[in-house]
Short mmCIF file of C-alpha atoms in Angstrom, two decimals:
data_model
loop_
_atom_site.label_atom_id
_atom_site.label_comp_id
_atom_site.label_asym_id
_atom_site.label_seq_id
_atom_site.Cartn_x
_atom_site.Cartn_y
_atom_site.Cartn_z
CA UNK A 1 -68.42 133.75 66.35
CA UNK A 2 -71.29 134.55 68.20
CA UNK A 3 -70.43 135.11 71.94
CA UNK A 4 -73.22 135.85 74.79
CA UNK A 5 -71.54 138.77 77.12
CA UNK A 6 -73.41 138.58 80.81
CA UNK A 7 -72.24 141.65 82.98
CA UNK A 8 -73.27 141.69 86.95
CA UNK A 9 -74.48 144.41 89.13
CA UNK A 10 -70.65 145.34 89.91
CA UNK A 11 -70.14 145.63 86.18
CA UNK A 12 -73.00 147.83 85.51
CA UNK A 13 -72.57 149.55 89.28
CA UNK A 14 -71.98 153.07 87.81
CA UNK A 15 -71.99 155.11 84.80
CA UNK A 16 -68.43 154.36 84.59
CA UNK A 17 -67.99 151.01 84.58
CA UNK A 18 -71.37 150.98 81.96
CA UNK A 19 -69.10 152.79 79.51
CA UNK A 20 -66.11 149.71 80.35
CA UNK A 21 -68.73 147.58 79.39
CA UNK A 22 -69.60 149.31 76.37
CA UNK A 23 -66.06 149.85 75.16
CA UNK A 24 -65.64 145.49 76.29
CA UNK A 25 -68.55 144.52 73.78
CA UNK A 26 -67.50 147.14 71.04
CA UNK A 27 -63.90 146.09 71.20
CA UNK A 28 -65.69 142.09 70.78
CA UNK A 29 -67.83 142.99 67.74
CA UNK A 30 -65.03 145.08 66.08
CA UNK A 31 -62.82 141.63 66.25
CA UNK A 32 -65.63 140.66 63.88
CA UNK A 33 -68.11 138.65 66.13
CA UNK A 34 -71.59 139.08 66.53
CA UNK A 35 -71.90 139.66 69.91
CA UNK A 36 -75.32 140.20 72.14
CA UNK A 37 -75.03 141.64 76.17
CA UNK A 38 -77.14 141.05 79.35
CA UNK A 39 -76.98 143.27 82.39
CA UNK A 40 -78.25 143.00 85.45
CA UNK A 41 -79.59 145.84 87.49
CA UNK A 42 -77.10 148.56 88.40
CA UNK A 43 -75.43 147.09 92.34
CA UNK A 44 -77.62 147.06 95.05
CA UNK A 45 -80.52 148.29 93.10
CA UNK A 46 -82.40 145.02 93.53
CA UNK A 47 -81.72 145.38 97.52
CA UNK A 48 -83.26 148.89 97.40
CA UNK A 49 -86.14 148.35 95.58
CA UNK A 50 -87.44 145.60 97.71
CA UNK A 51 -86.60 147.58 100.74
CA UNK A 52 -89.05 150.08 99.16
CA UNK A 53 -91.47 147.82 98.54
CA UNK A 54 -91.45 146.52 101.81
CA UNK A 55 -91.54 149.71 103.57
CA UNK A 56 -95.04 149.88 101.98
CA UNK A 57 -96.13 146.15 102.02
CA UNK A 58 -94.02 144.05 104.51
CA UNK A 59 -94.77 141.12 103.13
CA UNK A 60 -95.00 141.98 99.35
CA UNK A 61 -97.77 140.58 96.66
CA UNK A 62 -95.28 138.38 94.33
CA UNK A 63 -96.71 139.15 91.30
CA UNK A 64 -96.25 143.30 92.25
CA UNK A 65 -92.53 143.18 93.65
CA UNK A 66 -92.07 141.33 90.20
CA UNK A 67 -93.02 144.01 88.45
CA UNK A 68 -90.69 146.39 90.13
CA UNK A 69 -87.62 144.57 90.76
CA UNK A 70 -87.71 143.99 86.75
CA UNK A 71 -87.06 147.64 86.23
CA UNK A 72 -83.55 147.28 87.29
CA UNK A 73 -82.56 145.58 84.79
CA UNK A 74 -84.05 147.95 81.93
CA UNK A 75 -82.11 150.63 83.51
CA UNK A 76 -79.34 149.05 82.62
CA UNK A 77 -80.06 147.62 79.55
CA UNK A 78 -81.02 151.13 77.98
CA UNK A 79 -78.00 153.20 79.47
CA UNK A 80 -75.29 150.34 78.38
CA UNK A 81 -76.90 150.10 74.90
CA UNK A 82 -76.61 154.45 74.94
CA UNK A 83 -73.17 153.97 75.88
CA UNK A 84 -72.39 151.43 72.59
CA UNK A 85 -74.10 153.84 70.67
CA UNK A 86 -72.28 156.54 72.08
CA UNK A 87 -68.87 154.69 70.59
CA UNK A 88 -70.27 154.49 67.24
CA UNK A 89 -71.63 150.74 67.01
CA UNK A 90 -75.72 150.48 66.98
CA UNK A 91 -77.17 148.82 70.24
CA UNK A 92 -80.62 148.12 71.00
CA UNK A 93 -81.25 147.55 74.16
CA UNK A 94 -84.62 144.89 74.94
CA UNK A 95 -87.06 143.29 77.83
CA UNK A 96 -87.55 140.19 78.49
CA UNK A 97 -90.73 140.55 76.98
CA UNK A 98 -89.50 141.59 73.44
CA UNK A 99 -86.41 138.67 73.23
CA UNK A 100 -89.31 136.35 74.21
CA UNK A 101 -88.29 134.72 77.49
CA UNK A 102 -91.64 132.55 78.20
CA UNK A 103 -92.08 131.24 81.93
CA UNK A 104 -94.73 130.09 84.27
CA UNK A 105 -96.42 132.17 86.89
CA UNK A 106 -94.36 130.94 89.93
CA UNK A 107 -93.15 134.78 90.60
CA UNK A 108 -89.98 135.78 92.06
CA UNK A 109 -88.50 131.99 90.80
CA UNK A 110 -90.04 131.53 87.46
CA UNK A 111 -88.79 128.66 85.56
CA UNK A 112 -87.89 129.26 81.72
CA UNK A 113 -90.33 127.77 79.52
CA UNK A 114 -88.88 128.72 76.61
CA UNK A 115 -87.17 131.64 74.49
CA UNK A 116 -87.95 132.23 71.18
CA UNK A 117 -85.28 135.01 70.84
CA UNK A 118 -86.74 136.54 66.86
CA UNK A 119 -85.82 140.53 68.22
CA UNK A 120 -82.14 139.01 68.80
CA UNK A 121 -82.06 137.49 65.41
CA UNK A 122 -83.55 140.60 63.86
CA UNK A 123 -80.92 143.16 65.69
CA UNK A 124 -78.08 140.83 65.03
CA UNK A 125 -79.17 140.75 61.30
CA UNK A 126 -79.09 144.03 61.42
CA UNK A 127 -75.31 144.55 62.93
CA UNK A 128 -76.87 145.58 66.08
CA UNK A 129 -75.42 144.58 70.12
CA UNK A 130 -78.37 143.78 71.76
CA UNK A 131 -78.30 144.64 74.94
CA UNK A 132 -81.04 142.60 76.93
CA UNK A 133 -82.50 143.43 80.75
CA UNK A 134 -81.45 139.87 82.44
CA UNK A 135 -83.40 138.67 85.32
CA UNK A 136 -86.77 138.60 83.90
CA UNK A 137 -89.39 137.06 81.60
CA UNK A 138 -92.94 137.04 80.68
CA UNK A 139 -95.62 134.48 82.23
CA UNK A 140 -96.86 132.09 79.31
CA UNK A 141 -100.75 132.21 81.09
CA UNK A 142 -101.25 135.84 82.48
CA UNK A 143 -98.47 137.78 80.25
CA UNK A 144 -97.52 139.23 83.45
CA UNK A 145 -93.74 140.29 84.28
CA UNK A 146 -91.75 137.52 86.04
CA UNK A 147 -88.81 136.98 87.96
CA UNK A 148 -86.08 134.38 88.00
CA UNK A 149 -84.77 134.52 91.14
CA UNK A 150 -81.29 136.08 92.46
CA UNK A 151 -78.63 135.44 89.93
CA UNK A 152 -81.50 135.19 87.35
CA UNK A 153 -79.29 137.27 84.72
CA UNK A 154 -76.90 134.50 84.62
CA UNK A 155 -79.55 132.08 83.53
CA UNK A 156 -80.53 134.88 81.15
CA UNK A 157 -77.48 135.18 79.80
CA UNK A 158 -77.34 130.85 79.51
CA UNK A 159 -80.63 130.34 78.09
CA UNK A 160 -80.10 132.94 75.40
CA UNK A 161 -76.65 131.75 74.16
CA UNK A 162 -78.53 128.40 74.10
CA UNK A 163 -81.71 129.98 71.83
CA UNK A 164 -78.98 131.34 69.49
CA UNK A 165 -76.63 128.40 69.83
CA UNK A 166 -73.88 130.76 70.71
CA UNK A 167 -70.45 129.54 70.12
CA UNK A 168 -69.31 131.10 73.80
CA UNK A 169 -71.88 132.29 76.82
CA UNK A 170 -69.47 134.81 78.99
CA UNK A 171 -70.28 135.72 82.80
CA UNK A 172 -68.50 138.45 84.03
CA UNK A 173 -68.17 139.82 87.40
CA UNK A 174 -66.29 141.13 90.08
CA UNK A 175 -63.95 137.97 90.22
CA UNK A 176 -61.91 136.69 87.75
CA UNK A 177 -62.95 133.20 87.56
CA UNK A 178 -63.94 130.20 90.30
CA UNK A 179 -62.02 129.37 92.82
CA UNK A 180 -61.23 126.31 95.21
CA UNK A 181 -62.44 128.33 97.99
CA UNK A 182 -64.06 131.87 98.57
CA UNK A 183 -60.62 134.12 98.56
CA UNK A 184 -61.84 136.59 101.15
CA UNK A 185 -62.04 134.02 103.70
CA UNK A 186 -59.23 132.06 102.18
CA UNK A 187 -55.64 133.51 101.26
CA UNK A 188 -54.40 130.91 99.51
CA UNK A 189 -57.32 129.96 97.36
CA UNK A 190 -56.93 128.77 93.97
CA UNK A 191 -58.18 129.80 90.48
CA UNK A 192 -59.60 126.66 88.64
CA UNK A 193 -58.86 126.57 84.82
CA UNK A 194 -61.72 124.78 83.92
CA UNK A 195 -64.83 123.27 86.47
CA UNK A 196 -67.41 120.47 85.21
CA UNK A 197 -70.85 121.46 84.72
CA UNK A 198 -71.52 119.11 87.72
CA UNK A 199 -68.76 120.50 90.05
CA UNK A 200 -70.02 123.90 89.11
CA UNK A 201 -73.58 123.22 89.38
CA UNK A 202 -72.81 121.58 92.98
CA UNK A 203 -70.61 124.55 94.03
CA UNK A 204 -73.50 127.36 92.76
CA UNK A 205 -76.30 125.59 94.88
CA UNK A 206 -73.83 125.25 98.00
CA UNK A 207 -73.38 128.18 98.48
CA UNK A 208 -70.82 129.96 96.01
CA UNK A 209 -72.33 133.02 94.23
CA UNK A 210 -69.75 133.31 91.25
CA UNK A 211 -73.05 131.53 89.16
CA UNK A 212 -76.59 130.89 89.63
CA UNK A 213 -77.19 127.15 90.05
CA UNK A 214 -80.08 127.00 88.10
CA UNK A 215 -77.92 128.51 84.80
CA UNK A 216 -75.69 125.93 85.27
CA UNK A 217 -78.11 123.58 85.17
CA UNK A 218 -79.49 125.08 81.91
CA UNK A 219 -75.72 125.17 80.32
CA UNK A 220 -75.24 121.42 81.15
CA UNK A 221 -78.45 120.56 79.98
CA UNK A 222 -77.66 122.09 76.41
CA UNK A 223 -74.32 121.95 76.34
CA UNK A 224 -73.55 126.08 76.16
CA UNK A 225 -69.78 126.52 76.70
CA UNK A 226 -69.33 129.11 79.74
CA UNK A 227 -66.69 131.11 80.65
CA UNK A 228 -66.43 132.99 83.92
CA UNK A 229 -64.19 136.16 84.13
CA UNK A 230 -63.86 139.58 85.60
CA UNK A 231 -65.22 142.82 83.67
CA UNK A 232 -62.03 145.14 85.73
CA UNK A 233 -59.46 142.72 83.89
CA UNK A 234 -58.54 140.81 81.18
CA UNK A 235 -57.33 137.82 82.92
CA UNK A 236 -58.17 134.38 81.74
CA UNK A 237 -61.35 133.23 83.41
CA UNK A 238 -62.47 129.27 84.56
CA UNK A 239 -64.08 127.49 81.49
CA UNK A 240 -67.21 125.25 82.73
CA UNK A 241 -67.29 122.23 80.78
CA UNK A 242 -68.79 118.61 80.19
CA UNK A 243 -66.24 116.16 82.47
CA UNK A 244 -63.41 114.81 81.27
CA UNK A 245 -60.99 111.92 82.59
CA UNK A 246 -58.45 114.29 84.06
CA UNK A 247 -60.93 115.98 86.69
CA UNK A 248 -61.29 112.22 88.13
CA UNK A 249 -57.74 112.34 89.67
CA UNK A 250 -59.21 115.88 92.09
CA UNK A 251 -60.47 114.20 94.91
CA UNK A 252 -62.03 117.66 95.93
CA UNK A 253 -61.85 120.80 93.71
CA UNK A 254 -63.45 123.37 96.05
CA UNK A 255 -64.98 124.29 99.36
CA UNK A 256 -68.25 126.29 99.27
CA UNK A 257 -70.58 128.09 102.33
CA UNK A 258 -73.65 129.00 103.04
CA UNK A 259 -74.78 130.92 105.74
CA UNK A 260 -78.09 132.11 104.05
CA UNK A 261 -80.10 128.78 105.40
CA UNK A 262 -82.58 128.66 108.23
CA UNK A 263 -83.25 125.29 110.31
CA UNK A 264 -86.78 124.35 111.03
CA UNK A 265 -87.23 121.88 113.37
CA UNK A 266 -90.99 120.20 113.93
CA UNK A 267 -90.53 118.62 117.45
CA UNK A 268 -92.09 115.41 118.62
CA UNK A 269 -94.39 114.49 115.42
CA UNK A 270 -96.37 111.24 115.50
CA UNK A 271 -94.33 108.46 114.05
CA UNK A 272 -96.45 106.74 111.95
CA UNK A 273 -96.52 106.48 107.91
CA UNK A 274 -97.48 109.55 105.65
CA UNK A 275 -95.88 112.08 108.37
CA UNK A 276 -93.28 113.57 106.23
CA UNK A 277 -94.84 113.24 102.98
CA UNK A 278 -98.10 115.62 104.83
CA UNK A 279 -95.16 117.87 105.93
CA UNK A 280 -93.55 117.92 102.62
CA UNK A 281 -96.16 118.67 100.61
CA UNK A 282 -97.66 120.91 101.59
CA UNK A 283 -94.09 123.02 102.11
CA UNK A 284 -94.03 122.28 98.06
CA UNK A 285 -97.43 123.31 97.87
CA UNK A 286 -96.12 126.81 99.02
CA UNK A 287 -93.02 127.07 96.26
CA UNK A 288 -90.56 126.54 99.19
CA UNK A 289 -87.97 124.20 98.47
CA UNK A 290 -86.02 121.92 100.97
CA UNK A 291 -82.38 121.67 100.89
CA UNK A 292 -81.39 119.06 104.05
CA UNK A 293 -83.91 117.16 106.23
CA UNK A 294 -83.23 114.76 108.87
CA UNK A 295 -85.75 112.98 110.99
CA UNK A 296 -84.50 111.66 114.34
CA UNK A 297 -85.25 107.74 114.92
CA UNK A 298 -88.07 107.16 117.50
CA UNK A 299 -87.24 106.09 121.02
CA UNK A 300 -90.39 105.41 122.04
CA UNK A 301 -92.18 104.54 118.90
CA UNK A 302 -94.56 107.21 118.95
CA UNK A 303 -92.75 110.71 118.38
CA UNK A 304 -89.63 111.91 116.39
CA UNK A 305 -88.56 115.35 115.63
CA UNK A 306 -87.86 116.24 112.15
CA UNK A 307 -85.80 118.93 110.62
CA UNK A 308 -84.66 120.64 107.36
CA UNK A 309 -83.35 123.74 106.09
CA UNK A 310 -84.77 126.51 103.40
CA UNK A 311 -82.80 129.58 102.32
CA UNK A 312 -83.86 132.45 104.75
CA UNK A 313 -85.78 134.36 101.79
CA UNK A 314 -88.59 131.49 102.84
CA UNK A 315 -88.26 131.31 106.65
CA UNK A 316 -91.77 133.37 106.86
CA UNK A 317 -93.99 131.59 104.43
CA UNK A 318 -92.20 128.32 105.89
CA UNK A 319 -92.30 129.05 109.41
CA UNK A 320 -95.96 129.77 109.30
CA UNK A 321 -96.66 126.61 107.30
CA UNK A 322 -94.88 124.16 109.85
CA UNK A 323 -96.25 125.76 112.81
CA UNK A 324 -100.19 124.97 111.25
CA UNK A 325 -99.25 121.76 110.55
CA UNK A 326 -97.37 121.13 114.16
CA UNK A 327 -100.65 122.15 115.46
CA UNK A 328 -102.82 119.39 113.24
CA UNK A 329 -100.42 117.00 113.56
CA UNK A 330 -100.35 117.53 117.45
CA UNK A 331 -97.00 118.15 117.21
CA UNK A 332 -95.00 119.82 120.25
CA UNK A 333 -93.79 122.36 118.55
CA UNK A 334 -91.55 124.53 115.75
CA UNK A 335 -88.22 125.52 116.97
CA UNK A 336 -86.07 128.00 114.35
CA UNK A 337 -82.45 128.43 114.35
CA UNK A 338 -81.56 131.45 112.03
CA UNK A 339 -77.50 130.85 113.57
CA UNK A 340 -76.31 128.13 110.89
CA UNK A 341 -74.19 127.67 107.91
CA UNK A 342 -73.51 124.68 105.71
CA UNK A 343 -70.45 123.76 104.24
CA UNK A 344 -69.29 121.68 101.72
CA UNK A 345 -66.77 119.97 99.58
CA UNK A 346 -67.34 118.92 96.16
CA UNK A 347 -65.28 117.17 93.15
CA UNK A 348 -66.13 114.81 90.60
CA UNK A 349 -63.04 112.22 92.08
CA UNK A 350 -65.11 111.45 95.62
CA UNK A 351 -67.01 109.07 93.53
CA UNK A 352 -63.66 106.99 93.24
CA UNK A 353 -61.60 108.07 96.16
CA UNK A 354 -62.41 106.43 99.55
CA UNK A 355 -62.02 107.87 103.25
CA UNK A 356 -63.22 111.26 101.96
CA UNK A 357 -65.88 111.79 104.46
CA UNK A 358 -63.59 110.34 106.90
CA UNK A 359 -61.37 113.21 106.68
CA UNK A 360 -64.08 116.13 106.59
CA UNK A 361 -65.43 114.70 109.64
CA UNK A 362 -62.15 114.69 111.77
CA UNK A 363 -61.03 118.44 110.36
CA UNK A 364 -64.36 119.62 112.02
CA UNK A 365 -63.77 117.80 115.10
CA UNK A 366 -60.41 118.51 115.34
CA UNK A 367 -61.40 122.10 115.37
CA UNK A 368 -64.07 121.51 117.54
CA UNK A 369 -66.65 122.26 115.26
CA UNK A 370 -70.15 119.98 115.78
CA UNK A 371 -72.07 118.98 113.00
CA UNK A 372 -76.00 119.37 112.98
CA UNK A 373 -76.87 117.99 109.49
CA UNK A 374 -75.25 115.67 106.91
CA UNK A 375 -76.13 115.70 103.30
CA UNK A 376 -74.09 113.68 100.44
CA UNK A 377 -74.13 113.02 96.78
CA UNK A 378 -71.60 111.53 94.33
CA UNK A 379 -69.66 114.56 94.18
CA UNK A 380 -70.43 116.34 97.54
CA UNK A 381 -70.29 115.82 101.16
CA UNK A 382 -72.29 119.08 103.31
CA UNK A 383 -72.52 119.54 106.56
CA UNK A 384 -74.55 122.11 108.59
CA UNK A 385 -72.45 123.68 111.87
CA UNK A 386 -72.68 126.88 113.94
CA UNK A 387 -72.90 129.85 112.14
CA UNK A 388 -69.93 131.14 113.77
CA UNK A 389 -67.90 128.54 113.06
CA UNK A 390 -68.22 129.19 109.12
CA UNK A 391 -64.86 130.93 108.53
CA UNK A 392 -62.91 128.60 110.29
CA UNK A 393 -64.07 125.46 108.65
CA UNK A 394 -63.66 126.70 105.54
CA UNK A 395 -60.28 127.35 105.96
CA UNK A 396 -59.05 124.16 107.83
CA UNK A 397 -61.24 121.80 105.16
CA UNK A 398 -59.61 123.75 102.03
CA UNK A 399 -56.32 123.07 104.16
CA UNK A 400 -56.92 119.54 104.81
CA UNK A 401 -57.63 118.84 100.77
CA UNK A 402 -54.64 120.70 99.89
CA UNK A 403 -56.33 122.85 97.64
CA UNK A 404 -54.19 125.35 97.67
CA UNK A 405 -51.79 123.03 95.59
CA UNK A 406 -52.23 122.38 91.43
#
């Protein structure tokens, strides 16, 4: 077999737990598979190098924090592959650059363009690990370093598994698979066996940081079986997979949370046609992308407020490009509330089970919880609340599924 290892900062956090994950992806290849590692940076790196970069450019050039936050990961990469050698089995540790990871220029989020992966094939050949710096890729235009955003190793990890058409893509970190709710806010939450690709890709961009939404998206897409389990154990981990019949009878397999959102609220625009798509645009013009937006219905005919949400990484660049257009617009205003969190429910089952919404609704209310924002798909009802409220709905929605139950 040839199985994709992926090993987060907690995995790599010392020089310790680098020699666990050495011994982990020896003990693999000596079971006779051919196996190939990515690391992310060492934990808390990442935080510490932009906090250095910022301490000399507030607002950091893109391109230039890309080029530093990549280093992270090749710190890793080379001191993991020293520590395979170290037990006898040849590593080579490689860039994103040298596996071939081609993206576009949109820096700090680039997208994958493709991955030709000839170094991998070449070490594995070879009965080499490879042991690859996740996180990063090179810019198909400029050749410049890129970025793919947090969590970028998972997608990594995902997109190379799919290159190789790896019989098993395996994400470890510091929990031991996904649960039906985040278990340091909730006792009683449950480990799921297996997760659809759309469950899990819904959980990931709601707010649960077991995997990157975006890899997710990328396993679905080409079908990579994932498995998600802990590097400090040997545990059985949750297997993502395509959806079958059985996951229809779960109503709701998890509750996820969010409290890294900002609200942006443009008060009393003109209502008249080709409002929002002005204010839209020209947020996607800036690489800033929307989660929830509601507009407010007109009382007078003439002005409505409207509002959405971005991730609090773009509350500068976004803040600064609502309050221009509030003033060409002759808008009132921009009003920001930094003091939210969304929440959500997801399963594949609400697209057959009525009176789901019914019962979110009156668990928040019964706990006197107000909701700002409503967002729904097939599989997932969110709602945005009070900040402080986050821990509490959480609990009292997994409650009121009865998630805590097989």
């Amino acid at each position: 077999m040839l199985i994709v290892q992926k090993y987060g900062g907690t995995s790599v956090g010392s020089i310790e737990r680098m020699r666990a994950v050495a011994e982990r992806a020896v003990a693999c290849k000596r079971e006779g598979n051919d196996v190939v590692v990515i690391v992310s940076a060492m934990s808390g790196e990442t935080d510490r190098l932009i906090a250095l970069a910022k301490s000399v450019q507030p607002v950091p050039t893109e391109r230039e924090l890309d080029m530093l936050l990549s280093t992270g990961e090749r710190v890793s990469a080379s001191l993991v592959a020293m520590a395979i050698e170290q037990l006898g089995q040849k590593a080579l540790s490689l860039t994103g650059r040298q596996v071939g990871i081609v993206t576009d220029t949109a820096y700090t989020k680039a997208k994958i363009q493709k991955v030709t992966g000839e170094r991998v094939r070449d070490a594995i050949r070879g009965d080499y690990i490879a042991v690859i710096a996740g996180f990063q890729g090179i810019a198909d235009e400029t050749s410049d370093v890129t970025t793919l955003g947090r969590g970028g190793s998972d997608l990594t990890a995902v997109a190379v598994a799919a290159a190789l058409r790896a019989d098993l893509c395996e994400i470890y970190t510091d929990v031991d698979g996904v649960y039906t709710a985040d278990p340091n806010i909730v006792n009683n939450a449950r480990k799921l066996e297996k997760i659809s690709y759309d469950e899990m890709l819904e959980l990931a961009s709601l707010g649960a940081k077991v995997l990157q939404a975006r890899s997710v998206e990328y396993a679905k897409k080409y079908d990579v079986p994932v498995v998600v389990r802990s590097s400090f154990n040997s545990l059985p981990g949750t297997l993502v997979v395509k959806e079958d019949l059985t996951m229809e009878n779960v109503v709701v397999s998890g509750v996820a949370h969010d409290k890294n959102q900002v609200k942006i609220t443009i008060q009393d625009v003109p209502d008249r046609p080709g409002i929002a798509a002005t204010i839209f645009t020209a947020l996607a013009d800036k690489g800033i992308v929307v989660d929830m937006i509601v507009q407010n219905v007109s009382t007078d005919g003439k002005f409505t407020d409207i509002s959405s949400t971005v991730t609090k990484a773009d509350q500068h660049l976004a803040v600064e490009t609502t309050k221009a257009l509030a003033d060409s617009l002759g808008a009132r205003g921009v009003v920001v509330n930094n003091d939210i969190a969304k929440v959500s429910i997801v399963g594949v089952g609400m697209r057959t089970h009525c009176g789901v919404a019914a019962r979110m609704f009156k668990t928040l209310s019964d706990n006197n919880i107000n909701i700002m924002m409503i967002s729904t798909s097939e599989i997932k009802l969110s709602c945005v609340i009070d900040g402080k409220y986050t821990e509490l709905a959480v609990r009292e929605l997994h409650k009121a599924f009865e998630l805590d139950k097989k």
